[in-house]
Amino acid sequence: MMLVAGTKTSAMSLEWAFSNMLNNPHVLKKGMDEVDTQVGQDRLLDEPDFSNLHYIQCIIYENLRLCPPAPLLVPHVASERCSLGGYDIPSGAMVLVNAWSIHRNPNVWEDPLSFMPERFQNGRGDSYKLMPFGLGRRGCPGEAMALRVINLVMGQLLQCFEFTTVDGKEIDMTETAATLMVKITPLELMCKARPNTHNLLA
Ligand code: HEM
């Protein structure tokens, strides 16, 4: 469980993040600029840098909003009869939370289908609106680790490589409607080492 829940989700999230950034090159550039300004090219980005990488954090939240790796979270069972949003839920009923739909609800988010990391510039805000890791006692125990891993991989990739699409066309964002939100067309991109990458990795 730890291996499946802990690796595939973060890897998928990075694939969606780079797809979203390639379709929004101004976001990609702003992310690279932030890494260059806050970390530079003399050393490899590392965990202590995270607190200075505000825009990278915004990209990560915005990507988890539009592309939650577990769009229906994980099935829950009502341990006793209860009422939810005006519906009677009998004891023992399976409850699925459609986080994907909540994350794209225009009553909850402004311009919900646009990829706009800036909407998180003042932090995550009302945490009940953004729930890619679920909420409460059965929420994902790996949330903190996942955010760190994604931050580290995304930050170091932006620091070391320039990314472009293969053929100049928009990345296809079609997704599967399944337990995990998988890209139907796996992401293919071009990456070119930046001038100082060899020294950074030496
Ligand atoms: C982007 C990365 C990740 C996402 C989006 C994610 C999402 C989720 C979600 C939605 C749930 C169900 C929560 C609920 O039903 O309320 C969950 C459960 C779980 N996650 Fe994650 N997860 C991620 C990374 C990780 C990592 C890194 C680990 C461990 C190293 C992990 C371990 C688990 C485990 C063990 C559960 C089951 C918890 C339980 O049943 O009480 N996850 N995750």
XYZ file of N, CA and C and ligand atoms in Angstrom:
649
model
N 0.831 -1.209 0.000
C 0.000 0.000 0.000
C 0.863 1.254 0.000
N 1.915 1.222 0.866
C 2.775 2.406 0.961
C 3.454 2.669 -0.383
N 3.867 1.581 -1.073
C 4.580 1.776 -2.333
C 3.640 2.276 -3.426
N 2.446 1.641 -3.524
C 1.511 2.051 -4.582
C 0.982 3.452 -4.290
N 0.463 3.641 -3.061
C -0.128 4.941 -2.716
C 0.923 6.038 -2.703
N 2.169 5.653 -2.406
C 3.181 6.675 -2.185
C 4.034 7.016 -3.386
N 4.017 6.205 -4.444
C 4.894 6.522 -5.578
C 4.100 6.908 -6.818
N 3.100 6.101 -7.173
C 2.350 6.329 -8.415
C 1.652 7.701 -8.383
N 1.047 8.024 -7.219
C 0.305 9.286 -7.108
C 1.217 10.499 -7.350
N 2.390 10.490 -6.714
C 3.299 11.639 -6.867
C 3.847 11.703 -8.288
N 4.176 10.534 -8.877
C 4.699 10.515 -10.251
C 3.637 11.029 -11.226
N 2.376 10.572 -11.023
C 1.290 11.040 -11.907
C 1.096 12.545 -11.784
N 1.190 13.020 -10.555
C 0.971 14.445 -10.323
C 2.029 15.280 -11.055
N 3.274 14.776 -11.078
C 4.335 15.485 -11.796
C 4.078 15.462 -13.299
N 3.554 14.346 -13.804
C 3.261 14.261 -15.245
C 2.184 15.288 -15.611
N 1.142 15.387 -14.779
C 0.092 16.391 -15.031
C 0.658 17.797 -14.897
N 1.536 18.007 -13.909
C 2.079 19.360 -13.672
C 2.869 19.843 -14.882
N 3.739 18.973 -15.434
C 4.520 19.398 -16.602
C 3.626 19.559 -17.826
N 2.561 18.769 -17.925
C 1.617 18.944 -19.038
C 0.940 20.309 -18.909
N 0.476 20.631 -17.709
C -0.175 21.929 -17.498
C 0.790 23.080 -17.756
N 2.044 22.921 -17.336
C 3.009 24.010 -17.533
C 3.345 24.186 -19.018
N 3.460 23.070 -19.751
C 3.776 23.202 -21.184
C 2.618 23.846 -21.938
N 1.391 23.611 -21.472
C 0.244 24.273 -22.114
C 0.088 25.720 -21.651
N 0.829 26.091 -20.616
C 0.799 27.466 -20.094
C 2.244 27.931 -19.911
N 2.948 28.209 -21.043
C 4.393 28.488 -20.965
C 4.747 29.648 -20.036
N 3.822 30.604 -19.830
C 4.151 31.716 -18.932
C 4.315 31.200 -17.495
N 3.588 30.132 -17.146
C 3.720 29.540 -15.804
C 5.078 28.841 -15.694
N 5.435 28.096 -16.742
C 6.727 27.400 -16.764
C 7.870 28.409 -16.580
N 7.764 29.525 -17.320
C 8.827 30.530 -17.255
C 8.899 31.166 -15.862
N 7.704 31.470 -15.306
C 7.680 32.106 -13.982
C 8.274 31.159 -12.926
N 7.991 29.861 -13.074
C 8.543 28.871 -12.140
C 10.057 28.814 -12.252
N 10.568 28.779 -13.502
C 12.030 28.739 -13.710
C 12.681 30.007 -13.170
N 12.033 31.154 -13.436
C 12.592 32.427 -12.962
C 12.699 32.421 -11.444
N 11.654 31.875 -10.778
C 11.684 31.860 -9.310
C 12.848 31.006 -8.803
N 13.031 29.822 -9.432
C 14.131 28.945 -9.011
C 15.471 29.661 -9.240
N 15.612 30.330 -10.401
C 16.875 31.024 -10.700
C 17.140 32.141 -9.692
N 16.075 32.888 -9.342
C 16.259 34.011 -8.420
C 16.528 33.528 -6.995
N 15.758 32.544 -6.544
C 15.843 32.142 -5.139
C 16.964 31.145 -4.855
N 17.328 30.336 -5.860
C 18.348 29.307 -5.620
C 19.605 29.579 -6.447
N 19.421 30.013 -7.676
C 20.569 30.300 -8.543
C 21.086 29.047 -9.220
N 22.300 29.125 -9.747
C 22.868 28.020 -10.516
C 24.184 27.520 -9.913
N 24.478 27.931 -8.655
C 25.755 27.510 -8.058
C 25.645 26.207 -7.289
N 24.407 25.837 -6.930
C 24.201 24.587 -6.165
C 22.828 24.042 -6.514
N 22.638 22.746 -6.226
C 21.362 22.109 -6.549
C 20.311 22.484 -5.505
N 19.100 22.766 -5.997
C 17.980 23.095 -5.098
C 17.756 21.961 -4.088
N 17.461 22.324 -2.841
C 17.242 21.296 -1.809
C 16.115 21.728 -0.868
N 15.761 20.823 0.065
C 14.590 21.060 0.920
C 14.546 22.415 1.612
N 15.660 22.922 2.179
C 15.583 24.218 2.862
C 15.135 25.362 1.944
N 15.194 25.164 0.624
C 14.788 26.228 -0.308
C 13.271 26.345 -0.422
N 12.539 25.305 -0.018
C 11.090 25.285 -0.292
C 10.378 26.543 0.200
N 10.759 27.013 1.399
C 10.021 28.139 1.985
C 10.177 29.411 1.149
N 11.171 29.458 0.258
C 11.339 30.640 -0.602
C 10.715 30.453 -1.981
N 10.222 29.249 -2.252
C 9.686 28.967 -3.591
C 8.152 29.030 -3.572
N 7.618 30.248 -3.378
C 6.160 30.417 -3.221
C 5.410 30.072 -4.498
N 5.960 30.488 -5.639
C 5.220 30.248 -6.890
C 5.201 28.756 -7.241
N 6.317 28.064 -6.973
C 6.359 26.608 -7.219
C 5.261 25.935 -6.378
N 5.103 26.391 -5.131
C 4.063 25.837 -4.261
C 2.673 26.091 -4.867
N 2.483 27.299 -5.430
C 1.192 27.626 -6.068
C 0.932 26.702 -7.260
N 1.998 26.418 -8.059
C 1.832 25.531 -9.216
C 1.397 24.142 -8.724
N 2.018 23.688 -7.642
C 1.708 22.339 -7.123
C 0.243 22.276 -6.665
N -0.228 23.276 -5.940
C -1.634 23.280 -5.478
C -2.592 23.358 -6.672
N -2.276 24.253 -7.622
C -3.184 24.432 -8.766
C -3.267 23.155 -9.591
N -2.129 22.453 -9.693
C -2.115 21.200 -10.437
C -2.932 20.127 -9.702
N -2.825 20.087 -8.378
C -3.608 19.101 -7.608
C -5.098 19.452 -7.633
N -5.409 20.732 -7.828
C -6.824 21.133 -7.938
C -7.409 20.625 -9.258
N -6.741 20.958 -10.368
C -7.303 20.575 -11.677
C -7.139 19.087 -11.969
N -6.079 18.507 -11.475
C -5.775 17.103 -11.793
C -5.516 16.312 -10.513
N -6.547 16.107 -9.693
C -6.320 15.332 -8.459
C -6.039 13.864 -8.811
N -4.883 13.301 -8.403
C -4.559 11.926 -8.783
C -5.632 10.917 -8.373
N -6.317 11.159 -7.240
C -7.401 10.260 -6.809
C -8.708 11.069 -6.844
N -9.347 11.176 -8.033
C -10.459 12.116 -8.198
C -11.678 11.828 -7.306
N -11.867 10.560 -6.930
C -12.993 10.226 -6.035
C -12.487 9.877 -4.637
N -11.289 10.336 -4.312
C -10.602 9.969 -3.066
C -10.597 8.443 -2.954
N -10.948 7.933 -1.790
C -11.013 6.481 -1.583
C -12.399 6.203 -1.004
N -13.095 5.127 -1.413
C -14.452 4.894 -0.897
C -14.483 4.845 0.640
N -15.500 5.511 1.194
C -15.713 5.481 2.646
C -17.041 4.769 2.923
N -17.237 4.309 4.163
C -18.503 3.678 4.552
C -19.031 4.424 5.772
N -20.327 4.798 5.717
C -20.919 5.499 6.868
C -21.049 4.507 8.024
N -20.405 4.821 9.154
C -20.456 3.874 10.280
C -21.809 3.956 10.987
N -22.518 5.094 10.829
C -23.882 5.181 11.361
C -24.723 6.076 10.465
N -26.033 6.003 10.610
C -26.931 6.797 9.779
C -26.612 8.289 9.983
N -26.573 9.039 8.894
C -26.298 10.469 9.047
C -26.929 11.224 7.874
N -26.865 12.550 7.950
C -27.433 13.377 6.894
C -26.298 14.222 6.309
N -26.232 14.287 4.969
C -25.127 14.995 4.316
C -25.698 15.811 3.161
N -25.604 17.127 3.270
C -26.103 17.989 2.195
C -27.562 17.733 1.875
N -28.373 17.398 2.889
C -29.800 17.174 2.673
C -30.145 15.729 2.292
N -29.150 14.890 2.126
C -29.400 13.473 1.790
C -29.266 12.611 3.039
N -30.156 11.621 3.143
C -30.054 10.653 4.243
C -29.093 9.548 3.833
N -28.051 9.347 4.608
C -27.085 8.290 4.293
C -27.309 7.154 5.300
N -27.771 5.975 4.845
C -27.982 4.879 5.793
C -26.658 4.323 6.309
N -26.706 3.733 7.481
C -25.513 3.097 8.034
C -25.031 2.009 7.063
N -23.743 1.925 6.828
C -23.182 0.882 5.964
C -23.113 1.285 4.493
N -23.703 2.438 4.127
C -23.676 2.843 2.707
C -22.271 3.308 2.311
N -21.911 3.033 1.049
C -20.621 3.516 0.557
C -20.764 4.979 0.150
N -19.829 5.814 0.562
C -19.868 7.236 0.207
C -18.623 7.561 -0.618
N -18.846 8.090 -1.835
C -17.721 8.523 -2.669
C -17.723 10.048 -2.701
N -16.581 10.656 -2.470
C -16.476 12.120 -2.503
C -15.876 12.510 -3.852
N -16.626 13.265 -4.655
C -16.124 13.645 -5.974
C -15.286 14.930 -5.874
N -14.028 14.746 -5.474
C -13.138 15.908 -5.306
C -12.902 16.589 -6.661
N -12.807 15.796 -7.714
C -12.591 16.331 -9.071
C -13.654 17.372 -9.392
N -14.911 17.009 -9.108
C -16.020 17.908 -9.429
C -16.018 19.146 -8.523
N -15.736 18.952 -7.242
C -15.677 20.094 -6.310
C -14.567 21.056 -6.747
N -13.446 20.502 -7.197
C -12.304 21.329 -7.629
C -12.603 22.117 -8.909
N -13.650 21.701 -9.645
C -13.984 22.394 -10.905
C -15.337 23.076 -10.837
N -15.877 23.206 -9.631
C -17.208 23.799 -9.471
C -17.112 25.328 -9.549
N -17.814 25.957 -10.537
C -17.717 27.414 -10.680
C -18.318 28.178 -9.494
N -19.134 27.503 -8.654
C -19.646 28.181 -7.454
C -18.596 28.240 -6.354
N -17.555 27.437 -6.512
C -16.517 27.354 -5.484
C -15.246 28.064 -5.942
N -14.949 27.952 -7.253
C -13.701 28.516 -7.792
C -14.006 29.474 -8.939
N -13.248 30.561 -8.993
C -13.400 31.492 -10.103
C -12.678 30.911 -11.326
N -13.324 30.968 -12.483
C -12.723 30.473 -13.729
C -12.059 29.105 -13.510
N -12.854 28.113 -13.072
C -12.250 26.871 -12.554
C -11.463 26.060 -13.563
N -11.734 26.197 -14.871
C -11.032 25.343 -15.833
C -9.690 25.919 -16.281
N -9.402 27.165 -15.875
C -8.098 27.754 -16.237
C -7.029 27.326 -15.238
N -5.816 27.141 -15.773
C -4.676 26.798 -14.911
C -4.040 28.091 -14.436
N -4.385 28.507 -13.205
C -3.931 29.807 -12.679
C -3.326 29.632 -11.284
N -2.021 29.307 -11.218
C -1.390 29.118 -9.899
C -1.540 30.345 -8.998
N -1.682 31.526 -9.615
C -1.775 32.771 -8.839
C -2.943 32.742 -7.858
N -3.953 31.894 -8.103
C -5.108 31.883 -7.185
C -4.673 31.418 -5.790
N -3.497 30.794 -5.678
C -3.024 30.322 -4.363
C -1.936 31.228 -3.788
N -1.801 32.459 -4.345
C -0.671 33.278 -3.895
C -0.798 33.690 -2.426
N -2.013 33.641 -1.879
C -2.143 33.934 -0.449
C -2.274 32.648 0.366
N -1.751 31.563 -0.165
C -1.807 30.288 0.555
C -2.953 29.428 0.064
N -3.162 28.346 0.786
C -4.146 27.362 0.357
C -5.574 27.801 0.652
N -5.718 28.804 1.527
C -7.049 29.341 1.843
C -7.907 28.325 2.570
N -9.203 28.355 2.277
C -10.162 27.463 2.913
C -9.836 26.024 2.485
N -9.262 25.252 3.406
C -8.752 23.934 3.012
C -9.867 22.973 2.628
N -11.118 23.295 2.935
C -12.213 22.395 2.549
C -12.525 22.474 1.060
N -11.985 23.516 0.387
C -12.219 23.634 -1.056
C -11.248 22.755 -1.839
N -10.034 22.640 -1.319
C -8.985 21.874 -2.015
C -8.736 20.601 -1.209
N -9.095 19.446 -1.788
C -8.993 18.213 -0.993
C -8.396 17.034 -1.789
N -7.263 17.237 -2.469
C -6.687 16.121 -3.230
C -6.221 14.983 -2.337
N -5.991 15.275 -1.046
C -5.524 14.240 -0.130
C -6.645 13.771 0.797
N -7.889 14.148 0.505
C -8.979 13.848 1.429
C -8.881 14.764 2.635
N -9.725 14.524 3.628
C -9.754 15.399 4.794
C -9.967 14.547 6.055
N -9.607 15.107 7.185
C -9.945 14.474 8.468
C -9.079 13.275 8.800
N -9.613 12.432 9.700
C -8.799 11.363 10.276
C -8.366 10.317 9.259
N -9.149 10.106 8.193
C -8.746 9.135 7.187
C -8.111 9.808 5.975
N -7.774 11.082 6.097
C -7.067 11.762 5.016
C -5.702 11.117 4.793
N -5.080 11.422 3.673
C -3.814 10.782 3.288
C -2.712 11.045 4.320
N -2.130 9.988 4.894
C -1.040 10.190 5.851
C 0.272 10.591 5.167
N 0.302 10.510 3.819
C 1.548 10.812 3.111
C 1.565 12.214 2.515
N 0.569 13.042 2.882
C 0.451 14.367 2.247
C 1.742 15.189 2.347
N 2.290 15.296 3.555
C 3.480 16.143 3.738
C 4.644 15.612 2.906
N 4.778 14.266 2.895
C 5.883 13.687 2.127
C 5.678 13.924 0.630
N 4.422 13.729 0.164
C 4.132 13.906 -1.263
C 4.456 15.339 -1.696
N 4.034 16.318 -0.898
C 4.276 17.716 -1.283
C 5.777 18.004 -1.354
N 6.543 17.402 -0.437
C 8.001 17.619 -0.457
C 8.639 16.961 -1.684
N 8.216 15.716 -1.968
C 8.812 15.003 -3.109
C 8.505 15.753 -4.406
N 7.247 16.172 -4.574
C 6.857 16.880 -5.810
C 7.634 18.193 -5.921
N 7.723 18.901 -4.792
C 8.446 20.174 -4.768
C 9.906 19.983 -5.175
N 10.545 18.951 -4.622
C 11.965 18.715 -4.886
C 12.184 18.329 -6.350
N 11.372 17.392 -6.855
C 11.575 16.919 -8.234
C 11.265 18.042 -9.225
N 10.134 18.711 -9.025
C 9.763 19.782 -9.954
C 10.818 20.900 -9.927
N 11.228 21.298 -8.741
C 12.189 22.395 -8.604
C 13.514 22.045 -9.262
N 14.018 20.828 -9.009
C 15.315 20.461 -9.585
C 15.228 20.317 -11.105
N 14.104 19.791 -11.597
C 13.961 19.673 -13.065
C 13.950 21.064 -13.706
N 13.241 22.002 -13.089
C 13.195 23.363 -13.648
C 14.566 24.025 -13.565
N 15.302 23.680 -12.521
C 16.633 24.278 -12.372
C 17.616 23.732 -13.423
N 17.431 22.471 -13.806
C 18.437 21.804 -14.648
C 18.091 21.734 -16.139
N 16.806 21.837 -16.491
C 16.440 21.623 -17.902
C 15.484 22.687 -18.420
N 15.537 22.880 -19.744
C 14.514 23.666 -20.439
C 13.567 22.661 -21.073
N 12.260 22.918 -20.973
C 11.280 21.967 -21.498
C 10.453 22.593 -22.617
N 10.222 21.818 -23.676
C 9.314 22.246 -24.745
C 8.498 21.035 -25.191
N 7.428 21.309 -25.937
C 6.660 20.198 -26.489
C 7.451 19.600 -27.657
N 7.097 18.384 -28.056
C 7.856 17.702 -29.107
C 7.581 18.336 -30.469
N 6.297 18.616 -30.739
C 5.936 19.080 -32.089
C 5.293 20.467 -32.072
N 5.392 21.167 -30.970
C 4.820 22.508 -30.877
C 3.310 22.507 -30.645
N 2.704 21.303 -30.619
C 1.249 21.235 -30.411
C 0.918 21.222 -28.921
N -0.346 21.587 -28.610
C -0.785 21.537 -27.205
C -0.749 20.115 -26.685
N -0.446 19.965 -25.412
C -0.458 18.628 -24.803
C -1.917 18.181 -24.632
N -2.193 16.947 -25.049
C -3.534 16.388 -24.896
C -3.789 16.093 -23.411
N -4.845 16.712 -22.857
C -5.094 16.563 -21.417
C -6.229 15.571 -21.127
N -6.559 14.709 -22.110
C -7.653 13.761 -21.873
C -7.274 12.807 -20.737
N -8.255 12.553 -19.868
C -7.981 11.729 -18.693
C -8.877 10.501 -18.667
N -8.465 9.474 -17.932
C -9.343 8.311 -17.748
C -10.297 8.606 -16.598
N -11.514 8.074 -16.694
C -12.451 8.180 -15.576
C -12.297 6.899 -14.770
N -11.347 6.876 -13.861
C -11.090 5.655 -13.094
C -10.697 6.036 -11.670
N -10.299 5.060 -10.898
C -9.900 5.311 -9.506
C -8.772 6.334 -9.463
N -7.818 6.183 -10.399
C -6.738 7.150 -10.489
C -6.919 7.969 -11.764
N -6.590 9.257 -11.687
C -6.742 10.118 -12.862
C -5.478 10.002 -13.710
N -5.537 9.115 -14.717
C -4.367 8.827 -15.549
C -4.496 9.577 -16.868
N -3.376 10.057 -17.396
C -3.387 10.703 -18.716
C -3.538 9.623 -19.780
N -4.500 9.776 -20.690
C -4.698 8.748 -21.720
C -3.479 8.710 -22.645
N -2.991 9.894 -23.051
C -1.765 9.939 -23.851
C -0.611 10.295 -22.906
N 0.291 9.364 -22.687
C 1.407 9.688 -21.786
C 2.171 10.919 -22.271
N 2.650 11.708 -21.329
C 3.349 12.949 -21.695
C 4.691 12.652 -22.378
N 4.884 13.288 -23.538
C 6.207 13.261 -24.185
C 6.644 14.695 -24.325
N 7.883 14.978 -23.977
C 8.375 16.352 -24.098
C 9.850 16.347 -24.452
N 10.346 17.514 -24.851
C 11.776 17.657 -25.151
C 12.420 18.337 -23.946
N 13.558 17.825 -23.519
C 14.269 18.550 -22.463
C 15.716 18.760 -22.883
N 16.205 19.943 -22.568
C 17.578 20.303 -22.953
C 18.280 20.775 -21.682
N 19.443 20.218 -21.428
C 20.172 20.614 -20.217
C 20.498 22.106 -20.279
N 20.346 22.790 -19.152
C 20.701 24.212 -19.103
C 22.235 24.329 -18.989
N 22.805 25.513 -19.290
C 24.268 25.619 -19.403
C 25.040 25.081 -18.198
N 24.518 25.276 -16.978
C 25.321 24.892 -15.808
C 24.948 23.527 -15.227
N 24.047 22.791 -15.907
C 23.538 21.541 -15.328
C 24.646 20.532 -15.050
N 25.593 20.432 -15.972
C 26.667 19.460 -15.795
C 27.409 19.735 -14.482
N 27.685 21.011 -14.211
C 28.411 21.358 -12.967
C 27.541 21.099 -11.742
N 26.213 21.407 -11.869
C 25.314 21.213 -10.730
C 25.264 19.741 -10.322
N 25.290 18.846 -11.312
C 25.124 17.427 -11.026
C 26.454 16.716 -10.761
N 27.555 17.426 -11.027
C 28.882 16.772 -10.882
C 29.162 16.465 -9.401
C 0.219 13.460 -4.792
C 0.340 12.444 -3.954
C -0.790 11.804 -3.190
C -2.154 11.975 -3.306
C -2.910 12.905 -4.253
C -2.769 11.105 -2.324
C -4.142 11.011 -2.122
C -4.728 10.179 -1.190
C -6.153 10.120 -0.949
C -7.209 10.957 -1.661
C -6.357 9.185 0.031
C -7.714 8.797 0.629
C -8.158 9.846 1.642
C -9.611 9.787 1.977
O -10.283 8.843 1.579
O -10.102 10.690 2.625
C -5.064 8.653 0.398
C -4.867 7.656 1.330
C -3.653 7.114 1.632
N -2.421 7.556 1.198
Fe -2.098 9.051 -0.146
N -1.795 10.417 -1.646
C -0.567 10.822 -2.125
C 0.675 10.409 -1.681
C 0.883 9.470 -0.683
C 2.184 9.113 -0.140
C 3.515 9.762 -0.526
C 1.960 8.103 0.773
C 2.920 7.341 1.647
C 4.228 7.428 1.606
C 0.540 7.851 0.807
C -0.077 6.892 1.586
C -1.440 6.761 1.743
C -2.073 5.738 2.575
C -1.346 4.634 3.394
C -3.460 5.968 2.526
C -4.567 5.197 3.242
C -4.891 5.891 4.567
C -6.078 5.249 5.310
O -6.698 4.336 4.790
O -6.379 5.707 6.412
N -0.086 8.712 -0.078
N -4.089 9.281 -0.348
